[in-house]
mmCIF file of C-alpha atoms in Angstrom:
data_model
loop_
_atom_site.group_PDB
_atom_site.id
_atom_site.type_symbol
_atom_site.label_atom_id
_atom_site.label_comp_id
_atom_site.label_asym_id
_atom_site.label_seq_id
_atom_site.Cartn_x
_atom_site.Cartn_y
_atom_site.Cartn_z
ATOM 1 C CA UNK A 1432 0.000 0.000 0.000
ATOM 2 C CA UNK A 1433 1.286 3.723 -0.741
ATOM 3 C CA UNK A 1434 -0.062 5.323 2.266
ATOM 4 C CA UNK A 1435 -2.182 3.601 4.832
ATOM 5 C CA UNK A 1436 -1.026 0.074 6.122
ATOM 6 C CA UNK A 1437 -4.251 -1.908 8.706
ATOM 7 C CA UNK A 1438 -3.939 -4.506 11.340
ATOM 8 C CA UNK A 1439 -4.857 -7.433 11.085
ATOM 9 C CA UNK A 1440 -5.109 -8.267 7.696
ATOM 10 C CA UNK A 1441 -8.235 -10.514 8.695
ATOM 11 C CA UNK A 1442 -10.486 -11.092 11.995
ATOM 12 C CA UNK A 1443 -12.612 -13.745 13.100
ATOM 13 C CA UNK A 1444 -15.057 -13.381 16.241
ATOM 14 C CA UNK A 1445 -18.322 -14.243 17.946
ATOM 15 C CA UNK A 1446 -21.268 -11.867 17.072
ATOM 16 C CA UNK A 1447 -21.512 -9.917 20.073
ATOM 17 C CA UNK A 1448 -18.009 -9.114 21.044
ATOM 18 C CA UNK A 1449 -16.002 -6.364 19.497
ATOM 19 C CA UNK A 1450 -13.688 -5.873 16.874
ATOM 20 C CA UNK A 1451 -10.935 -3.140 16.290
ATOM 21 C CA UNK A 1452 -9.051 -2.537 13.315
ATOM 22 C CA UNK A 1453 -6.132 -0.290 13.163
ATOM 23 C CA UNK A 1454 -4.694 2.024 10.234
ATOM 24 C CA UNK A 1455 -1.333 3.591 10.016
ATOM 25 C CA UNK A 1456 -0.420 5.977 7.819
ATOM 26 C CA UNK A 1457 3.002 7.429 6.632
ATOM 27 C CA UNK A 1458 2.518 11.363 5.892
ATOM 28 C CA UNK A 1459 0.657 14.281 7.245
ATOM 29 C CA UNK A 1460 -2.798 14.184 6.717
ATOM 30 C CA UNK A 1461 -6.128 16.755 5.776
ATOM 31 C CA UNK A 1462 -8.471 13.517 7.046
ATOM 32 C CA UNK A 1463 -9.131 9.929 7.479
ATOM 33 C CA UNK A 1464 -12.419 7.803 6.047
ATOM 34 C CA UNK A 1465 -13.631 4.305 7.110
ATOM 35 C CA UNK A 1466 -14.931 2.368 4.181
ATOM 36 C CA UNK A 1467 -17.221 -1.150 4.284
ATOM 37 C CA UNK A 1468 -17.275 -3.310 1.679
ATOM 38 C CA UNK A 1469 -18.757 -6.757 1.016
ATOM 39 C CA UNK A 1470 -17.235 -9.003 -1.585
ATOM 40 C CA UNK A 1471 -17.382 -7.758 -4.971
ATOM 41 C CA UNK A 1472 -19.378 -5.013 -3.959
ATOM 42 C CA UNK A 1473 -18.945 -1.148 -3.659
ATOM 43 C CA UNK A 1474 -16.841 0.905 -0.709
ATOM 44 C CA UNK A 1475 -19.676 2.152 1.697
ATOM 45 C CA UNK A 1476 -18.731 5.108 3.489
ATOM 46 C CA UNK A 1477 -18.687 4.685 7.498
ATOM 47 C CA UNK A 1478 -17.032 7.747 9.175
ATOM 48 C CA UNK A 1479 -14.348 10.476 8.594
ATOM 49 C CA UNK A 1480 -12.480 11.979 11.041
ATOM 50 C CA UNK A 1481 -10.135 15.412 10.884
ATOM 51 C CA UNK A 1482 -6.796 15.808 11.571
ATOM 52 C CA UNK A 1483 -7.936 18.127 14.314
ATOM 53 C CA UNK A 1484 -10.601 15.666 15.491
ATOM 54 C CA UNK A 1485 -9.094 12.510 18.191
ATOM 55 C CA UNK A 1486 -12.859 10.473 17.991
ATOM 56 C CA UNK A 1487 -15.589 10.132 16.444
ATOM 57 C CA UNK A 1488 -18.764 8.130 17.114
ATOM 58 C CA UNK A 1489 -21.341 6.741 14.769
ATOM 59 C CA UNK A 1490 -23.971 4.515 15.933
ATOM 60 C CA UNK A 1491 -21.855 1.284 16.896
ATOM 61 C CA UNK A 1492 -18.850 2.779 15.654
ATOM 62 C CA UNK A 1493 -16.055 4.636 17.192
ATOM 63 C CA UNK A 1494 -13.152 6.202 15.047
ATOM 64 C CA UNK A 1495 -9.681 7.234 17.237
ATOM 65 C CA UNK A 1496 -7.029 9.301 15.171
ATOM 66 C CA UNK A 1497 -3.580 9.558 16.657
ATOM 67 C CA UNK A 1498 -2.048 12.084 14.034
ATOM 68 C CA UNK A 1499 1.274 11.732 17.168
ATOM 69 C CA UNK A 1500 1.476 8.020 16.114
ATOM 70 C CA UNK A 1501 0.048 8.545 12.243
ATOM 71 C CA UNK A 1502 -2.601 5.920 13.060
ATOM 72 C CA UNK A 1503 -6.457 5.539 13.420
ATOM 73 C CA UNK A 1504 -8.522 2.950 14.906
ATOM 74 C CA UNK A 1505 -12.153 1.401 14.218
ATOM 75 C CA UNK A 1506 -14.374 0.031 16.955
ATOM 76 C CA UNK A 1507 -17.221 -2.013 16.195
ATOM 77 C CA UNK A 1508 -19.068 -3.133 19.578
ATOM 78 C CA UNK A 1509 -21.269 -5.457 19.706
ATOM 79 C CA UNK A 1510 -20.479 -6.887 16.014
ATOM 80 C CA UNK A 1511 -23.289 -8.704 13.988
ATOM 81 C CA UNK A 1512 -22.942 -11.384 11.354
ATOM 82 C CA UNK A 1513 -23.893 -8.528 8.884
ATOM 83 C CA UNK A 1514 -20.845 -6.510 9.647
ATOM 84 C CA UNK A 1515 -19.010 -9.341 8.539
ATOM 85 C CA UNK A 1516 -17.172 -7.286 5.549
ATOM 86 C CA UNK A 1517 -13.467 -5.841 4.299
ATOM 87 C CA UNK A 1518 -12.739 -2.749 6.210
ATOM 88 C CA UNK A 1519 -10.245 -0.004 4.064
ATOM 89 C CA UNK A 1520 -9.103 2.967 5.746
ATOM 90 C CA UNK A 1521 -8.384 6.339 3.126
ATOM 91 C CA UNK A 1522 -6.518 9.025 3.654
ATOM 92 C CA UNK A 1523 -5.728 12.523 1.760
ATOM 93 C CA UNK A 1524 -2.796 14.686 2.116
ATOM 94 C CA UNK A 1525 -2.510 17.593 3.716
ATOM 95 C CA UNK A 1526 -1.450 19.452 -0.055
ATOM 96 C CA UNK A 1527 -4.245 20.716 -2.123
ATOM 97 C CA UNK A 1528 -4.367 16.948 -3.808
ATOM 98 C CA UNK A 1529 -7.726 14.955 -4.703
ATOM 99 C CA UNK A 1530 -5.846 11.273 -4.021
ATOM 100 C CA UNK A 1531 -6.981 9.421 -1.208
ATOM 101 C CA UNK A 1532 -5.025 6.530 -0.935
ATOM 102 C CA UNK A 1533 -6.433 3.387 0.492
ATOM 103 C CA UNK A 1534 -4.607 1.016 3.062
ATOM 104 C CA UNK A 1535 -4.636 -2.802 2.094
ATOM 105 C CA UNK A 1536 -7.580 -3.313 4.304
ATOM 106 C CA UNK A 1537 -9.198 -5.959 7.188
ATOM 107 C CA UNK A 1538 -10.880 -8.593 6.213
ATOM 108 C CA UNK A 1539 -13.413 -9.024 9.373
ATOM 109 C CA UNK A 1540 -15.364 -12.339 9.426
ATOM 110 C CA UNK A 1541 -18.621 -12.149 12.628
ATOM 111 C CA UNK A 1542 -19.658 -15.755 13.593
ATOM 112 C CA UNK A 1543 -23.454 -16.012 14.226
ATOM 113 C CA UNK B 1397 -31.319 9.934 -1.501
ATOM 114 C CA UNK B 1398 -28.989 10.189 -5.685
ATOM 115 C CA UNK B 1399 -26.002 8.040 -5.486
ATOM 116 C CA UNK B 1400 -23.041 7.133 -7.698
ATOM 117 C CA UNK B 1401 -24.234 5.394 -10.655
ATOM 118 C CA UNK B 1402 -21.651 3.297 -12.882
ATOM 119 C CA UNK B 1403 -22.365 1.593 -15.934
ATOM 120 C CA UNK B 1404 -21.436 -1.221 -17.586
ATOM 121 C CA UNK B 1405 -21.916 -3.480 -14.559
ATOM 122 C CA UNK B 1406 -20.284 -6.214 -15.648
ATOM 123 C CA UNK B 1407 -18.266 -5.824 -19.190
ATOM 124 C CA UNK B 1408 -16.502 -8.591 -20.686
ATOM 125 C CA UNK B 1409 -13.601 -8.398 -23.337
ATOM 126 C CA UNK B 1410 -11.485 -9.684 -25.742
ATOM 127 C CA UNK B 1411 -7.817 -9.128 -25.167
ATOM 128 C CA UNK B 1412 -6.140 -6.024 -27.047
ATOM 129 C CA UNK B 1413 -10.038 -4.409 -27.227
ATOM 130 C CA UNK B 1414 -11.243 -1.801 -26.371
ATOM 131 C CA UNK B 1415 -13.464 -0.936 -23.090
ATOM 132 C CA UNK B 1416 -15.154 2.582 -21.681
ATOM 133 C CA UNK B 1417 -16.845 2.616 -18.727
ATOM 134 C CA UNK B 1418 -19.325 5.789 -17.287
ATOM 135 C CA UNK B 1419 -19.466 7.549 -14.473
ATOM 136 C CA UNK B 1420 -22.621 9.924 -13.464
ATOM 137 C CA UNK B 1421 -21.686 11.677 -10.281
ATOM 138 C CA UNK B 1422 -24.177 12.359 -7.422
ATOM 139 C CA UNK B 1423 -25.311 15.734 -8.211
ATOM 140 C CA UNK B 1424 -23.516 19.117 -7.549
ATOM 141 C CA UNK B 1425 -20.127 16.916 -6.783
ATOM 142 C CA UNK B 1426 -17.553 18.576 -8.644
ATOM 143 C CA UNK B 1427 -14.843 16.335 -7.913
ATOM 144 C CA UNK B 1428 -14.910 12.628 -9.716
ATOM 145 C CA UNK B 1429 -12.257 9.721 -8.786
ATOM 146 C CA UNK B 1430 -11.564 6.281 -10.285
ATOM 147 C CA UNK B 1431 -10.118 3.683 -8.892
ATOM 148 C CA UNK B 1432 -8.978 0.083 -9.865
ATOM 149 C CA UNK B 1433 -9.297 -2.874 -7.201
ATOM 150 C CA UNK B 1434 -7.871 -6.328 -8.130
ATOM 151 C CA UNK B 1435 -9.372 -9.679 -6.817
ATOM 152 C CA UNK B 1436 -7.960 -9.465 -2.912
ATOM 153 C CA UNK B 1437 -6.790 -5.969 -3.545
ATOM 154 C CA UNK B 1438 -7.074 -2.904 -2.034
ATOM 155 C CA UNK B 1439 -8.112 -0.059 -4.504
ATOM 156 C CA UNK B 1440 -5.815 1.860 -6.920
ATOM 157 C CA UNK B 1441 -6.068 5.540 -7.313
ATOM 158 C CA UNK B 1442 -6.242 6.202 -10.854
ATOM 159 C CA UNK B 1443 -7.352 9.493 -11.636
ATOM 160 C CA UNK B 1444 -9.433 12.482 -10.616
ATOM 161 C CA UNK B 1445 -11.123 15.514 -11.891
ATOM 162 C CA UNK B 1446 -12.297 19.165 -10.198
ATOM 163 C CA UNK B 1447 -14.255 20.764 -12.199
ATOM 164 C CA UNK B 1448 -13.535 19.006 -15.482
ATOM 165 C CA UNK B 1449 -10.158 19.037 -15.495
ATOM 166 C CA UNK B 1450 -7.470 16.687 -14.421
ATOM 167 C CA UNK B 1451 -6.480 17.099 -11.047
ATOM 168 C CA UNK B 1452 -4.274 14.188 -9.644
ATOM 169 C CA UNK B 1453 -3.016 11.091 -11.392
ATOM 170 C CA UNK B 1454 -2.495 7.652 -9.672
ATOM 171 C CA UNK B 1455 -0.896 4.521 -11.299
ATOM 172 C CA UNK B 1456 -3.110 4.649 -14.350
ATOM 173 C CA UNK B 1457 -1.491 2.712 -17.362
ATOM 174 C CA UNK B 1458 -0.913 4.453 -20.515
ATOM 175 C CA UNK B 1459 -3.352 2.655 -22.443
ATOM 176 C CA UNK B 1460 -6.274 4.360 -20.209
ATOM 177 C CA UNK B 1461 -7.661 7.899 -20.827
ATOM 178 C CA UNK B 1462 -10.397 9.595 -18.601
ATOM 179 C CA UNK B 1463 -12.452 12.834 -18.948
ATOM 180 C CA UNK B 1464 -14.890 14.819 -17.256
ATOM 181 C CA UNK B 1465 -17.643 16.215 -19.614
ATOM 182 C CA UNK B 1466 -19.176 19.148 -19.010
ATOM 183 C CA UNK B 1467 -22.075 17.761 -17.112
ATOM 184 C CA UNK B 1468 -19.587 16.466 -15.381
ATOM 185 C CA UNK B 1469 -20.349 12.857 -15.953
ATOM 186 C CA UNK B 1470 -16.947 11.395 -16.386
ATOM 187 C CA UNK B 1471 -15.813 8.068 -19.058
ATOM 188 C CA UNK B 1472 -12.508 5.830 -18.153
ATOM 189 C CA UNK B 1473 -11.326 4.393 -21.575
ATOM 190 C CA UNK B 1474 -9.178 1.694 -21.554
ATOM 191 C CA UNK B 1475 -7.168 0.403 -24.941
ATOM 192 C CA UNK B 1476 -5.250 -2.976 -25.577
ATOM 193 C CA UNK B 1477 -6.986 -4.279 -22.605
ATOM 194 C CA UNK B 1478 -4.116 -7.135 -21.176
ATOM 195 C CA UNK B 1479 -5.598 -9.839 -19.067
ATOM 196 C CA UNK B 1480 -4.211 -8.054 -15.973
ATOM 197 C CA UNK B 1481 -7.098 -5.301 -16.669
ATOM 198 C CA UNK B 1482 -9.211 -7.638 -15.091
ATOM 199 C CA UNK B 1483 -10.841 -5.887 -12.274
ATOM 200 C CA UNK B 1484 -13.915 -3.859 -10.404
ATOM 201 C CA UNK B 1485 -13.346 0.026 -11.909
ATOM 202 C CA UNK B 1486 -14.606 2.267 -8.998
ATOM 203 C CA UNK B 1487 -15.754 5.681 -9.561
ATOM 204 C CA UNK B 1488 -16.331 8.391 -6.763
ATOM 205 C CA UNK B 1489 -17.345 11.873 -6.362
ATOM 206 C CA UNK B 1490 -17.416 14.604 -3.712
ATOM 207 C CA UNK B 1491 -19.455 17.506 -3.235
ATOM 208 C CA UNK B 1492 -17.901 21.060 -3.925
ATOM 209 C CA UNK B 1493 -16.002 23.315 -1.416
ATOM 210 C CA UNK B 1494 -12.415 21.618 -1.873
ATOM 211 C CA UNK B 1495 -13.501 17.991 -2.804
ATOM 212 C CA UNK B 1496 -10.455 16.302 -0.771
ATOM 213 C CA UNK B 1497 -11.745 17.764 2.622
ATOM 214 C CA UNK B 1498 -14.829 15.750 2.195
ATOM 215 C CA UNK B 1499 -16.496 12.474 1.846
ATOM 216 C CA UNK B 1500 -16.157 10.886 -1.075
ATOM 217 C CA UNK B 1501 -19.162 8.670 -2.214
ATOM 218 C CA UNK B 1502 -18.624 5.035 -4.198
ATOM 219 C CA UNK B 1503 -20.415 3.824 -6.575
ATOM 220 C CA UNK B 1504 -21.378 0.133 -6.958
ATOM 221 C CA UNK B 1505 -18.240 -0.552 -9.274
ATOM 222 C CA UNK B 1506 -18.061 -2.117 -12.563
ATOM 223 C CA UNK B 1507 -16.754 -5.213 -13.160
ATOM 224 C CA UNK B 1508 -14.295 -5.759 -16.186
ATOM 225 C CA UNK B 1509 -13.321 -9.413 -17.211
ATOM 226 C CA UNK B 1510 -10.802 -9.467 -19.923
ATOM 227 C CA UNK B 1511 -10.365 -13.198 -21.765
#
């Protein structure tokens, strides 16, 4: 990946626990987006976060950005088989540039 | 609520063909991306457009062109398609105000098989 590297690669647990995923990043950034996607399907927006911003909530969902560390976290609580899905992180520069750059992604798998 | 809409869906070619795929922005985005993702891969950047002109470039091969018309529906052609073109074409967009300080909205992808 050019920009954004996540942890782990791929995530198995029971529905009802929760489930992090973690995104690092190499260069300053303008913000950070959560994408969904099931298989051979198209990236569903979840959350963006600001380089000013440290969290963000949404519904089950709970963004952290650590621009210190160049890394972001996701929090799912209380995961469902239907969030069973690849996760991407994207983030844009800080220059005036129109590239977000997606990290290589989490494949999460929720056991019913 | 208007999303993304891509079309082809599904496209399948020869090799050394040709292939153009469509993207109709949701409306009043100004800002349109594509992106490539290979079976297992994360998406490419490939190109993007503000306003109808050409504003960053990614790892798109030679043999591709893109524009933004002026309804700012945007067209990815891709020439001499190789096998290795095989892939799920993603295009974006983002409202105005300084497109790369916002969302950016997916479409559904369309899916290019080249045999």
């Amino acid at each position: 990946s050019q920009q954004g590297e996540e942890d782990p690669q791929a995530l198995s647990i029971q529905e009802g626990e929760n489930a992090t995923m973690n995104c690092s990043y190499k260069t300053s950034i303008n913000n950070l987006q959560w994408y969904r996607q099931n298989s051979g399907r198209g990236l569903v927006h979840l959350i963006l976060i600001r380089s000013n911003e440290r969290e963000k909530h949404s519904g089950r969902l709970r963004v952290t950005l650590d621009t210190s560390k160049k890394s972001s976290s996701l929090l799912i609580t209380a995961s469902r088989a239907a969030d069973t899905a690849s996760y991407f992180c994207a983030t844009v520069l800080t220059s005036g540039t129109y590239k977000y750059i997606f990290g290589t992604g989490t494949r999460l798998k929720v056991l019913a | 609520a208007a999303g993304v809409i891509q079309s082809p869906r599904h496209l399948i070619k020869e090799k050394r063909e040709t292939a153009t795929l469509k993207c109709y922005p949701i409306p009043r985005h100004d800002t349109v991306y594509w992106y490539q993702q290979g079976p297992g891969q994360d998406p490419q950047f490939l190109i993007s457009f503000y306003e109808k002109m050409q504003s960053d470039k990614g790892s798109i091969p030679d043999r591709f062109s893109a524009q933004q018309f002026s309804d700012y529906h945007s067209e990815l052609n891709m020439s001499s398609l190789e096998l290795g073109d095989s892939a799920l074409y993603f295009c974006a967009s983002s409202p105005m105000d300084r497109g790369y300080r916002n969302t950016i909205y997916f479409g559904e992808g369309s899916w290019l098989t080249v045999v």
